[in-house]
PDB file of C-alpha atoms in Angstrom:
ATOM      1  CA  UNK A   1     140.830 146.474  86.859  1.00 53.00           C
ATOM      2  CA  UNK A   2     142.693 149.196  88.708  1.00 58.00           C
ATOM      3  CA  UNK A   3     143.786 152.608  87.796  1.00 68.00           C
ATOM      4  CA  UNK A   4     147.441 151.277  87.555  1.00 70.00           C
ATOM      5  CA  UNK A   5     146.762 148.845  85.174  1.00 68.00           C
ATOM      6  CA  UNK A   6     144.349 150.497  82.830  1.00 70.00           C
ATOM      7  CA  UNK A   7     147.214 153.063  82.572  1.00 74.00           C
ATOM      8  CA  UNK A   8     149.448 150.390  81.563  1.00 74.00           C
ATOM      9  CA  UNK A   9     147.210 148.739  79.262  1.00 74.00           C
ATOM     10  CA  UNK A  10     145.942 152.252  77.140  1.00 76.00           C
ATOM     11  CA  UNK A  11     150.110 152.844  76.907  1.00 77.00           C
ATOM     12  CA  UNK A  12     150.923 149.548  75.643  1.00 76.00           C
ATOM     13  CA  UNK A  13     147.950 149.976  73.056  1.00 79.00           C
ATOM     14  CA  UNK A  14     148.922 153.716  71.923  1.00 83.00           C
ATOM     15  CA  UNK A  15     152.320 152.853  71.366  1.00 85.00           C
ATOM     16  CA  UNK A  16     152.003 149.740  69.811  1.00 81.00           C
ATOM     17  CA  UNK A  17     149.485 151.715  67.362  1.00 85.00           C
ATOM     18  CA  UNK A  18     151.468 153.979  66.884  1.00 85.00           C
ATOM     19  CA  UNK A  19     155.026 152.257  66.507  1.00 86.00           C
ATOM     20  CA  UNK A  20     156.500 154.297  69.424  1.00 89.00           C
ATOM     21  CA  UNK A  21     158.889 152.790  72.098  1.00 88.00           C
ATOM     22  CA  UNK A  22     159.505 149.032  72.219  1.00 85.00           C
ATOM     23  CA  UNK A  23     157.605 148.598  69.446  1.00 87.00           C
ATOM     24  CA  UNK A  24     159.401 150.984  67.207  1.00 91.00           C
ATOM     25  CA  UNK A  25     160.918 148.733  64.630  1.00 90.00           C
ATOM     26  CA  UNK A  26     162.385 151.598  62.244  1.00 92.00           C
ATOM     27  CA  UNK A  27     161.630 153.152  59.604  1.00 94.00           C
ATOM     28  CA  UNK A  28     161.270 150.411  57.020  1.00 93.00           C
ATOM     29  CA  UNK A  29     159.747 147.975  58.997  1.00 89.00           C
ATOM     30  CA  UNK A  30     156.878 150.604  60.820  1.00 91.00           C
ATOM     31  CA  UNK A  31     156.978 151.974  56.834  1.00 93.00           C
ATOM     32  CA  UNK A  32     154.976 148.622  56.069  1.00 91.00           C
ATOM     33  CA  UNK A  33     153.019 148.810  59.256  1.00 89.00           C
ATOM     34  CA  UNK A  34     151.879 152.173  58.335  1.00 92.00           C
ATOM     35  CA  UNK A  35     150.901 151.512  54.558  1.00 93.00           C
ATOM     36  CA  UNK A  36     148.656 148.853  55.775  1.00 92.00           C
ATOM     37  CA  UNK A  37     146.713 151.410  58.205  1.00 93.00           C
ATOM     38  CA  UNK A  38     146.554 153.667  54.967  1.00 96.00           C
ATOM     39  CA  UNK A  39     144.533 150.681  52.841  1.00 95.00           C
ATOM     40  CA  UNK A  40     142.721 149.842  56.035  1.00 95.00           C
ATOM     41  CA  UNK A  41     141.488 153.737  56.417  1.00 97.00           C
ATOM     42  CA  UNK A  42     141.154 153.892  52.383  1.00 98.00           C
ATOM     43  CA  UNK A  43     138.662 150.835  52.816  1.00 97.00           C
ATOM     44  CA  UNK A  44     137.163 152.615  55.568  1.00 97.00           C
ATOM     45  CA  UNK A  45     136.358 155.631  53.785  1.00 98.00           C
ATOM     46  CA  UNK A  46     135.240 153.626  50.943  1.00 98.00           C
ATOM     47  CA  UNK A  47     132.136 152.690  52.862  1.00 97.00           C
ATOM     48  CA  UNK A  48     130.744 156.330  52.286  1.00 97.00           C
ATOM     49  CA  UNK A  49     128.793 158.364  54.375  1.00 98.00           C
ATOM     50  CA  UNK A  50     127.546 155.947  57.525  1.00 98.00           C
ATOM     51  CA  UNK A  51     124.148 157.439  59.477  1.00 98.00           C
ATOM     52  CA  UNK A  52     124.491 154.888  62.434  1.00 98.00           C
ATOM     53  CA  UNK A  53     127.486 153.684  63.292  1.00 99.00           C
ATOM     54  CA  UNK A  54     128.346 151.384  66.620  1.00 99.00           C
ATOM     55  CA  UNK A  55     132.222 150.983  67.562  1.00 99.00           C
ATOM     56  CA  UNK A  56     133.066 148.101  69.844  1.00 98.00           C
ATOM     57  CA  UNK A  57     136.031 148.170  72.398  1.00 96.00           C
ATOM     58  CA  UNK A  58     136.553 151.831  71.615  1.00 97.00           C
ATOM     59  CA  UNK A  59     139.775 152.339  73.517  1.00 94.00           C
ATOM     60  CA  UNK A  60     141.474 155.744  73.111  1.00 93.00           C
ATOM     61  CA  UNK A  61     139.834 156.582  70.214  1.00 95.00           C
ATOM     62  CA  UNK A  62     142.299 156.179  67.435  1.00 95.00           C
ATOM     63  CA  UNK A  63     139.241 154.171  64.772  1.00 97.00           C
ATOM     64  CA  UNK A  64     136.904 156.143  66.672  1.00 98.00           C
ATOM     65  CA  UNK A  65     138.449 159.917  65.056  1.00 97.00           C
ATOM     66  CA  UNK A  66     138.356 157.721  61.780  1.00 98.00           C
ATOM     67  CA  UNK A  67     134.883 156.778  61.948  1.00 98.00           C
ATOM     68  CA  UNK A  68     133.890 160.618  62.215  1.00 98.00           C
ATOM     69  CA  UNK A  69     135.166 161.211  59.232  1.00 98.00           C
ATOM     70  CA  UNK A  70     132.158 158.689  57.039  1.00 98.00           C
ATOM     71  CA  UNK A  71     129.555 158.903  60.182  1.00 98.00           C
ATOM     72  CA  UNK A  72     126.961 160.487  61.291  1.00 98.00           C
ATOM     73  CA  UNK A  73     126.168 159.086  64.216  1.00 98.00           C
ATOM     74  CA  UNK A  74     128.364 156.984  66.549  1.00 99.00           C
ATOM     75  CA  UNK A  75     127.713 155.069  69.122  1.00 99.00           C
ATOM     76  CA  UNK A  76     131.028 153.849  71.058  1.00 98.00           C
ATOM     77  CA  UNK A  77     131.431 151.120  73.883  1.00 98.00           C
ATOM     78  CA  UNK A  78     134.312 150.019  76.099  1.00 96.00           C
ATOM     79  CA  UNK A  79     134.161 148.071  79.433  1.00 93.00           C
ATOM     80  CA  UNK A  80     136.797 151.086  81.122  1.00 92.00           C
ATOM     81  CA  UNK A  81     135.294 154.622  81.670  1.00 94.00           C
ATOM     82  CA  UNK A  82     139.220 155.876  81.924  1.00 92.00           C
ATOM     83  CA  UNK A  83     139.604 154.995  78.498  1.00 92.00           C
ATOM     84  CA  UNK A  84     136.175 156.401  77.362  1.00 96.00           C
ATOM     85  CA  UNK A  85     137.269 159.642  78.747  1.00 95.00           C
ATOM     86  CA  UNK A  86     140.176 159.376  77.175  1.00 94.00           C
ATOM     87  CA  UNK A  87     138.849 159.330  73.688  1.00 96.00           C
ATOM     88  CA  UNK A  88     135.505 161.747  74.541  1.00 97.00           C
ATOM     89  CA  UNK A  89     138.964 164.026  75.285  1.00 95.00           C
ATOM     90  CA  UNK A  90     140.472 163.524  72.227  1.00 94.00           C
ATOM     91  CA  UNK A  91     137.585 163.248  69.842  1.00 96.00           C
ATOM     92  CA  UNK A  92     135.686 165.873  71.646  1.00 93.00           C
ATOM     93  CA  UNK A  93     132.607 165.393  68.888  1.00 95.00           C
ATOM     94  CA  UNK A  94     128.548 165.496  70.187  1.00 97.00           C
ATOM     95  CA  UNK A  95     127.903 163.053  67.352  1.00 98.00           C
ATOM     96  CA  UNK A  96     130.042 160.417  69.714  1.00 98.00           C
ATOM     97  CA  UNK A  97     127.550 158.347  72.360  1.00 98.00           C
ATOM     98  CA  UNK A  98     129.719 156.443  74.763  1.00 98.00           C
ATOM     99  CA  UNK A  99     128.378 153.943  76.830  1.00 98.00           C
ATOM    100  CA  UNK A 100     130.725 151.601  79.326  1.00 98.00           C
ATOM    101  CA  UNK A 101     129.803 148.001  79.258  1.00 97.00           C
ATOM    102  CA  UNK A 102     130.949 144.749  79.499  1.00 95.00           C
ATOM    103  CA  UNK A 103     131.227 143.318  75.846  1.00 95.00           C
ATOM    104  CA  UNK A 104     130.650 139.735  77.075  1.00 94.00           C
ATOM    105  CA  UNK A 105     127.349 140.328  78.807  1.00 95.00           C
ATOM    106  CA  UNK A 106     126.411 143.710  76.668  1.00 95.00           C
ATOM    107  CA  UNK A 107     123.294 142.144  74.352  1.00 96.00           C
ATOM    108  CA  UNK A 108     122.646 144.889  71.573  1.00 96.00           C
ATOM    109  CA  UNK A 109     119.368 147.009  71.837  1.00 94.00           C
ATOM    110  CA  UNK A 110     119.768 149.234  68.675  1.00 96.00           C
ATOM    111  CA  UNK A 111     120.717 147.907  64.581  1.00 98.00           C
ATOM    112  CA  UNK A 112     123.260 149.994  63.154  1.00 99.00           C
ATOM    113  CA  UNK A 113     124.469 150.599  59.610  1.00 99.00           C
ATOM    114  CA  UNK A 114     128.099 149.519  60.435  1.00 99.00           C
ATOM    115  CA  UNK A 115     129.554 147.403  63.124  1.00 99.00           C
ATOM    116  CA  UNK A 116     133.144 148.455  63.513  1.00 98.00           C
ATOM    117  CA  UNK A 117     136.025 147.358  66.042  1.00 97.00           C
ATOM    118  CA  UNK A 118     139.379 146.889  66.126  1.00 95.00           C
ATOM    119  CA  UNK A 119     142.160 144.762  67.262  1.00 87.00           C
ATOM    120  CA  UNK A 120     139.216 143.486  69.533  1.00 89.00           C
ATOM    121  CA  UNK A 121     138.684 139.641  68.194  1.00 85.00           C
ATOM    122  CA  UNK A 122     141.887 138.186  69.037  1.00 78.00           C
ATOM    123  CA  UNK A 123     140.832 139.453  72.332  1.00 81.00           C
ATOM    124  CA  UNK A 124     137.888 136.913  72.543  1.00 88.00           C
ATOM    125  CA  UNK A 125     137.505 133.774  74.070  1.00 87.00           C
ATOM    126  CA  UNK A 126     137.005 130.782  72.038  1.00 87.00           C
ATOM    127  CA  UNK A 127     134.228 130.195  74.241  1.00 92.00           C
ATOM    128  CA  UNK A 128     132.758 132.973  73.891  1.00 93.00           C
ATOM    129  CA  UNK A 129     132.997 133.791  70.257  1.00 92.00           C
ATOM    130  CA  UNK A 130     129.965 132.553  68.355  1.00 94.00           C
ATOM    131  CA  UNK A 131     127.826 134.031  71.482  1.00 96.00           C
ATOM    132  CA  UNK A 132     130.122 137.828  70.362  1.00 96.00           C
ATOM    133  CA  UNK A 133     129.611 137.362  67.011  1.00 96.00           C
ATOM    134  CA  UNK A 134     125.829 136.625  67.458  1.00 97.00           C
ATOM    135  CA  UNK A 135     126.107 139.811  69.246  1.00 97.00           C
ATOM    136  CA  UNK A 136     127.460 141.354  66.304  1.00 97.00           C
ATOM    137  CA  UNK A 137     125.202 139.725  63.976  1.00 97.00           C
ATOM    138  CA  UNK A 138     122.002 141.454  66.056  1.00 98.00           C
ATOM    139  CA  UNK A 139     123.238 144.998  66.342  1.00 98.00           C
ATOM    140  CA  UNK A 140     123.748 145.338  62.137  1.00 98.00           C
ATOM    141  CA  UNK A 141     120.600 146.078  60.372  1.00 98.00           C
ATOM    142  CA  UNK A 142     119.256 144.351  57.495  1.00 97.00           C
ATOM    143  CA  UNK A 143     122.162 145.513  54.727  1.00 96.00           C
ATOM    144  CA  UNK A 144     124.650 146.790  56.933  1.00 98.00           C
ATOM    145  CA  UNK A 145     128.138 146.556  57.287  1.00 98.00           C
ATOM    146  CA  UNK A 146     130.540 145.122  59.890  1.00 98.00           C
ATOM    147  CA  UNK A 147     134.204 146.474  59.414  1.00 98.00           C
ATOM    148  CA  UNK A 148     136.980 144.142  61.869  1.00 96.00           C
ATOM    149  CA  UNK A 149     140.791 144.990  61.848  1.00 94.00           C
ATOM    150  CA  UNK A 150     143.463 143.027  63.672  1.00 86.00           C
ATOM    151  CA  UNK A 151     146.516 141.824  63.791  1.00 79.00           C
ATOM    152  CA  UNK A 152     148.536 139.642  62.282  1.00 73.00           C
ATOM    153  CA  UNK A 153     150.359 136.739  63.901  1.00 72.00           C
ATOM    154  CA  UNK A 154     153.718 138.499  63.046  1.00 74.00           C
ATOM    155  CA  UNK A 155     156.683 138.806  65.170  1.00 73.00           C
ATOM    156  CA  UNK A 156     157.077 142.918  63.711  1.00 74.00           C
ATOM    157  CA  UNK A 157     153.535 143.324  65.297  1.00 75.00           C
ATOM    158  CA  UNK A 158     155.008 143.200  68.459  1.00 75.00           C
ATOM    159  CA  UNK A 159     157.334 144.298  70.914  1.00 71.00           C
ATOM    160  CA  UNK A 160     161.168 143.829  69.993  1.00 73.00           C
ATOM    161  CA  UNK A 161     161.680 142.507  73.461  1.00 74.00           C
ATOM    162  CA  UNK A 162     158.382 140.364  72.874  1.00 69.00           C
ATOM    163  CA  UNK A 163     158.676 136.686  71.357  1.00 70.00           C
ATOM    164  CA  UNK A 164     155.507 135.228  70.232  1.00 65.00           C
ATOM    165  CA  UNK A 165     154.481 132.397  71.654  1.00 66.00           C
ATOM    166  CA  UNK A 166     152.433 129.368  69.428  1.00 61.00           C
ATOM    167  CA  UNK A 167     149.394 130.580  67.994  1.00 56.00           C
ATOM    168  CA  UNK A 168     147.301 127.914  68.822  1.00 58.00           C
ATOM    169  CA  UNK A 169     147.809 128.966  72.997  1.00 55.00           C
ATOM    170  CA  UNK A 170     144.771 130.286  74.622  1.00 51.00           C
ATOM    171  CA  UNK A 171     146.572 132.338  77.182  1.00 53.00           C
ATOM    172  CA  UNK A 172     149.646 134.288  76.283  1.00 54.00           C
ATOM    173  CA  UNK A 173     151.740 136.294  78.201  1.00 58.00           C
ATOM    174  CA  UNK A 174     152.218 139.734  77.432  1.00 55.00           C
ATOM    175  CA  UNK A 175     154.924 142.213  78.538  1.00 57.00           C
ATOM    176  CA  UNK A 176     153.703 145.438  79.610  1.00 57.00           C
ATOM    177  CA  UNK A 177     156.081 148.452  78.898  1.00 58.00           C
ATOM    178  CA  UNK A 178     157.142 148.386  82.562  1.00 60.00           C
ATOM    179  CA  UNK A 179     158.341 144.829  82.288  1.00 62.00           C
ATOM    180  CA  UNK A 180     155.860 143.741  84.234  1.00 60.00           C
ATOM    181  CA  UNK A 181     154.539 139.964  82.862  1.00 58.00           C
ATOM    182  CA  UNK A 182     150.610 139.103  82.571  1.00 52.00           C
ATOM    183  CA  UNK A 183     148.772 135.872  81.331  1.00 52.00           C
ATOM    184  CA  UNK A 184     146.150 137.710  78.971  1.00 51.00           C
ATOM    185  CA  UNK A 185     143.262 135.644  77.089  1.00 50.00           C
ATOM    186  CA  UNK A 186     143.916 136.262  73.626  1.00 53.00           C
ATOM    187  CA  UNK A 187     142.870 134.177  70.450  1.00 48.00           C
ATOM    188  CA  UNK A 188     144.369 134.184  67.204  1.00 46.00           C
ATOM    189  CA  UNK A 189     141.068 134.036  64.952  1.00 42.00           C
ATOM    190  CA  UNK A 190     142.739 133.855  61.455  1.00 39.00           C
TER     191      UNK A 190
END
């Protein structure tokens, strides 16, 4: 991917977290968005203290501060080192490992406690799934945890300029906040 578009891609993320820009719906609407990230974090923390933690498809390191806060130890992958140095930036902890791989042909080495990502499945290929979650499966140890958030098939998860296409579609477009148009893979695993 280049520079340009890895740019693009860690904006559109961080603002759609974060309810800024297009996807700014107001206040009630982002309200609702942002009570569900409170039960999501209060589940989170539920887990306790963590010793081992791996977090898949780190991105800029908004789970990734969370995960700190019940962990030890974490170990955090993405397949772009911009965005890796983005959240080593931001975290800025020595308990964070990063490593930059390709989560399709990554195979786990190491069993964690907990298995986290985020807004990372719908991301996956049908294809490709079982072979991920297999992937998954390995790197948890014997009576660990895996912890997935995404997102809703909901037109208020998205853009206002954004119309969601059928759910069953493979390939979607998605506009970028420079109006520029891609075809992304993206699966809605309900």
């Amino acid at each position: 991917m280049t520079d340009s578009i890895i740019r693009e891609q860690i904006a559109y993320y961080d603002e759609w977290f974060h309810r800024l820009g297009r996807y700014d719906r107001g206040e009630e609407i982002n309200g609702l968005w942002f009570n569900e990230v409170a039960v999501v974090k209060k589940a989170l923390y539920q887990l306790g203290t963590v010793e081992n933690i791996l977090e898949l498809a780190c991105g800029t390191g908004i789970w990734t501060q969370e995960l700190l806060k019940i962990g030890k130890k974490i170990t955090a992958l993405d397949a772009s080192q911009e965005v890796i140095e983005i959240n080593r930036a931001k975290v800025g902890d020595a308990n964070v490992y990063y490593r930059q791989v390709d989560l399709f042909s990554w195979e786990p080495d190491v069993e964690y406690d907990l298995v986290f990502f985020s807004f990372w499945l719908s991301h996956v290929p049908p294809k490709l799934l079982d072979s991920f979650l297999e992937k998954v499966y390995r790197s948890v140890r014997a009576g660990g945890q895996v912890f997935i958030i995404d997102s809703r098939f909901d037109p208020i998860s998205t853009a206002k300029d954004h119309v969601l296409e059928n759910d069953s579609n493979i390939q979607i477009t998605r506009k970028l906040n420079d109006c520029n148009v891609n075809n992304i893979v993206a699966t809605n695993n309900r």
